[in-house]
Amino acid sequence: TCKVNFPDPNKLHYFQLTVIPDEGYYQGGKFQFEIEVPDAYNMVPPKVKCSTRIWHPNITETGEICL
């Protein structure tokens, strides 16, 4: 299950995503991400940060995501 929240409805390029898996290893967890899509999107990737402390090989201890 995913939920999207726009803290500022005038800034649609910045939003928060909450993911609550209903199956798999992370089932029952609640994970929050902050996403900012730059104006130069498509040439520049979105900035994504995990706000929830989690161990994952693609997420650093400070929440930066390596894809």
Coordinates of N, CA, C and O in Angstrom, one line a residue:
T1 N 0.8 -1.2 0.0 CA 0.0 0.0 0.0 C 0.9 1.2 0.0 O 1.9 1.3 0.7
C2 N 0.5 2.2 -0.8 CA 1.3 3.5 -0.9 C 0.3 4.7 -0.7 O -0.8 4.6 -1.1
K3 N 0.9 5.7 0.0 CA 0.1 6.9 0.2 C 1.0 8.1 -0.2 O 2.2 8.1 0.2
V4 N 0.5 9.0 -0.9 CA 1.2 10.2 -1.3 C 0.7 11.4 -0.6 O -0.5 11.6 -0.4
N5 N 1.6 12.3 -0.1 CA 1.2 13.5 0.6 C 2.0 14.7 0.0 O 3.2 14.6 -0.2
F6 N 1.2 15.7 -0.3 CA 1.8 17.0 -0.8 C 1.8 18.0 0.3 O 0.7 18.6 0.5
P7 N 2.9 18.2 1.0 CA 2.8 19.2 2.1 C 2.4 20.6 1.7 O 1.8 21.3 2.4
D8 N 2.9 21.0 0.5 CA 2.5 22.3 -0.1 C 1.9 22.0 -1.4 O 2.5 21.7 -2.4
P9 N 0.5 22.2 -1.5 CA -0.2 22.0 -2.8 C 0.3 22.8 -3.9 O 0.0 22.5 -5.1
N10 N 1.1 23.9 -3.7 CA 1.6 24.7 -4.7 C 2.9 24.2 -5.3 O 3.5 24.8 -6.2
K11 N 3.5 23.2 -4.6 CA 4.8 22.6 -5.0 C 4.6 21.1 -5.4 O 4.9 20.3 -4.5
L12 N 4.1 20.9 -6.5 CA 3.8 19.5 -6.9 C 5.0 18.7 -7.2 O 5.0 17.5 -7.3
H13 N 6.2 19.3 -7.3 CA 7.4 18.7 -7.6 C 8.1 18.1 -6.3 O 9.0 17.4 -6.3
Y14 N 7.5 18.4 -5.1 CA 8.0 17.9 -3.9 C 6.8 17.2 -3.2 O 5.8 17.7 -3.0
F15 N 7.1 15.9 -2.8 CA 6.0 15.2 -2.1 C 6.6 14.1 -1.2 O 7.8 13.8 -1.3
Q16 N 5.8 13.5 -0.4 CA 6.2 12.5 0.5 C 5.4 11.2 0.2 O 4.2 11.3 -0.1
L17 N 6.1 10.1 0.2 CA 5.5 8.8 -0.1 C 5.6 7.9 1.1 O 6.7 7.8 1.7
T18 N 4.6 7.3 1.5 CA 4.6 6.3 2.6 C 4.3 4.9 2.0 O 3.3 4.8 1.3
V19 N 5.1 4.0 2.2 CA 4.9 2.6 1.7 C 4.8 1.7 2.9 O 5.6 1.6 3.8
I20 N 3.7 0.9 2.8 CA 3.4 -0.1 3.9 C 3.2 -1.5 3.2 O 2.1 -1.8 2.7
P21 N 4.3 -2.3 3.1 CA 4.2 -3.5 2.4 C 3.2 -4.5 3.1 O 3.2 -4.6 4.3
D22 N 2.4 -5.2 2.3 CA 1.5 -6.2 2.9 C 2.0 -7.6 2.7 O 1.3 -8.6 3.0
E23 N 3.2 -7.8 2.1 CA 3.8 -9.1 2.0 C 5.3 -8.9 1.9 O 5.8 -7.8 1.7
G24 N 6.1 -10.0 2.0 CA 7.5 -10.0 1.9 C 8.2 -9.7 3.1 O 7.7 -9.7 4.2
Y25 N 9.6 -9.6 3.0 CA 10.4 -9.4 4.2 C 10.1 -8.2 5.0 O 10.2 -8.2 6.2
Y26 N 9.6 -7.1 4.4 CA 9.4 -5.8 5.1 C 7.9 -5.7 5.4 O 7.4 -4.6 5.8
Q27 N 7.1 -6.8 5.4 CA 5.7 -6.8 5.7 C 5.4 -6.2 7.1 O 6.1 -6.5 8.0
G28 N 4.4 -5.3 7.1 CA 4.1 -4.7 8.4 C 4.9 -3.5 8.7 O 4.6 -2.7 9.7
G29 N 5.9 -3.2 7.9 CA 6.7 -2.0 8.2 C 6.0 -0.7 7.6 O 5.1 -0.9 6.7
K30 N 6.5 0.4 8.0 CA 5.9 1.7 7.4 C 7.2 2.5 7.1 O 7.9 2.9 8.0
F31 N 7.3 2.8 5.8 CA 8.5 3.5 5.3 C 8.2 4.8 4.6 O 7.3 4.8 3.7
Q32 N 8.8 5.8 5.0 CA 8.5 7.1 4.5 C 9.7 7.7 3.7 O 10.8 7.5 4.1
F33 N 9.3 8.3 2.5 CA 10.3 8.8 1.6 C 10.0 10.2 1.3 O 8.8 10.6 1.2
E34 N 11.0 11.1 1.0 CA 10.8 12.4 0.5 C 11.3 12.4 -0.9 O 12.4 12.0 -1.2
I35 N 10.5 13.0 -1.8 CA 10.9 13.0 -3.2 C 10.8 14.4 -3.8 O 9.8 15.0 -3.5
E36 N 11.8 14.8 -4.4 CA 11.8 16.1 -5.1 C 12.2 15.9 -6.6 O 13.3 15.4 -6.9
V37 N 11.3 16.3 -7.5 CA 11.6 16.2 -8.9 C 12.1 17.5 -9.4 O 11.4 18.5 -9.3
P38 N 13.3 17.6 -9.9 CA 13.9 18.8 -10.3 C 13.3 19.3 -11.6 O 12.7 18.6 -12.4
D39 N 13.4 20.6 -11.9 CA 12.9 21.2 -13.1 C 13.4 20.6 -14.3 O 12.8 20.5 -15.4
A40 N 14.7 20.2 -14.2 CA 15.4 19.6 -15.4 C 15.1 18.1 -15.5 O 15.9 17.3 -16.1
Y41 N 14.0 17.6 -14.8 CA 13.7 16.2 -14.8 C 13.7 15.6 -16.3 O 13.2 16.3 -17.2
N42 N 14.1 14.5 -16.3 CA 14.4 13.6 -17.5 C 15.8 13.7 -17.9 O 16.4 12.7 -18.3
M43 N 16.5 14.8 -17.6 CA 17.9 14.9 -17.8 C 18.6 14.8 -16.4 O 19.8 14.4 -16.4
V44 N 17.9 15.1 -15.4 CA 18.4 15.0 -14.0 C 17.4 14.2 -13.2 O 16.2 14.4 -13.3
P45 N 17.9 13.2 -12.5 CA 17.0 12.3 -11.7 C 16.4 12.9 -10.5 O 16.9 13.9 -10.0
P46 N 15.3 12.4 -10.1 CA 14.6 12.9 -8.8 C 15.6 12.7 -7.6 O 16.3 11.7 -7.6
K47 N 15.4 13.5 -6.6 CA 16.1 13.3 -5.4 C 15.2 12.5 -4.4 O 14.1 13.0 -4.2
V48 N 15.6 11.4 -3.9 CA 14.8 10.6 -3.1 C 15.6 10.3 -1.8 O 16.7 9.9 -1.8
K49 N 14.9 10.5 -0.7 CA 15.5 10.2 0.6 C 14.6 9.4 1.5 O 13.4 9.7 1.5
C50 N 15.1 8.4 2.1 CA 14.3 7.6 3.0 C 14.3 8.2 4.4 O 15.4 8.3 5.0
S51 N 13.2 8.6 4.9 CA 13.1 9.2 6.2 C 13.0 8.2 7.4 O 13.2 8.6 8.5
T52 N 12.7 7.0 7.0 CA 12.6 5.9 8.0 C 14.0 5.2 8.1 O 14.6 4.8 7.1
R53 N 14.5 5.0 9.3 CA 15.7 4.2 9.5 C 15.5 2.8 9.1 O 14.6 2.1 9.7
I54 N 16.3 2.2 8.2 CA 16.1 0.9 7.7 C 17.4 0.4 7.2 O 18.3 1.1 6.8
W55 N 17.6 -1.0 7.3 CA 18.7 -1.6 6.7 C 18.3 -2.1 5.4 O 17.4 -2.9 5.2
H56 N 19.0 -1.6 4.3 CA 18.8 -2.0 3.0 C 20.1 -1.7 2.2 O 20.7 -0.7 2.4
P57 N 20.5 -2.6 1.3 CA 21.8 -2.4 0.7 C 21.8 -1.2 -0.2 O 22.9 -0.7 -0.5
N58 N 20.7 -0.6 -0.6 CA 20.7 0.5 -1.5 C 20.3 1.8 -0.8 O 20.0 2.9 -1.4
I59 N 20.2 1.8 0.6 CA 19.8 3.0 1.4 C 20.9 3.1 2.4 O 21.2 2.2 3.2
T60 N 21.5 4.3 2.5 CA 22.6 4.6 3.4 C 22.0 4.8 4.8 O 20.8 5.0 5.0
E61 N 22.9 4.9 5.8 CA 22.4 5.2 7.2 C 21.7 6.5 7.3 O 20.9 6.7 8.2
T62 N 22.0 7.5 6.5 CA 21.4 8.8 6.5 C 20.2 8.9 5.6 O 19.6 10.0 5.5
G63 N 19.8 7.8 4.9 CA 18.6 7.8 4.1 C 18.8 8.1 2.6 O 17.8 8.0 1.9
E64 N 20.0 8.4 2.2 CA 20.2 8.6 0.7 C 20.1 7.2 0.0 O 20.4 6.2 0.5
I65 N 19.5 7.3 -1.2 CA 19.2 6.1 -2.0 C 20.1 6.0 -3.1 O 20.3 7.0 -3.9
C66 N 20.7 4.8 -3.3 CA 21.7 4.6 -4.4 C 21.0 3.6 -5.4 O 20.7 2.5 -5.0
L67 N 20.6 4.1 -6.5 CA 20.0 3.2 -7.5 C 20.9 3.1 -8.7 O 21.5 4.0 -9.2

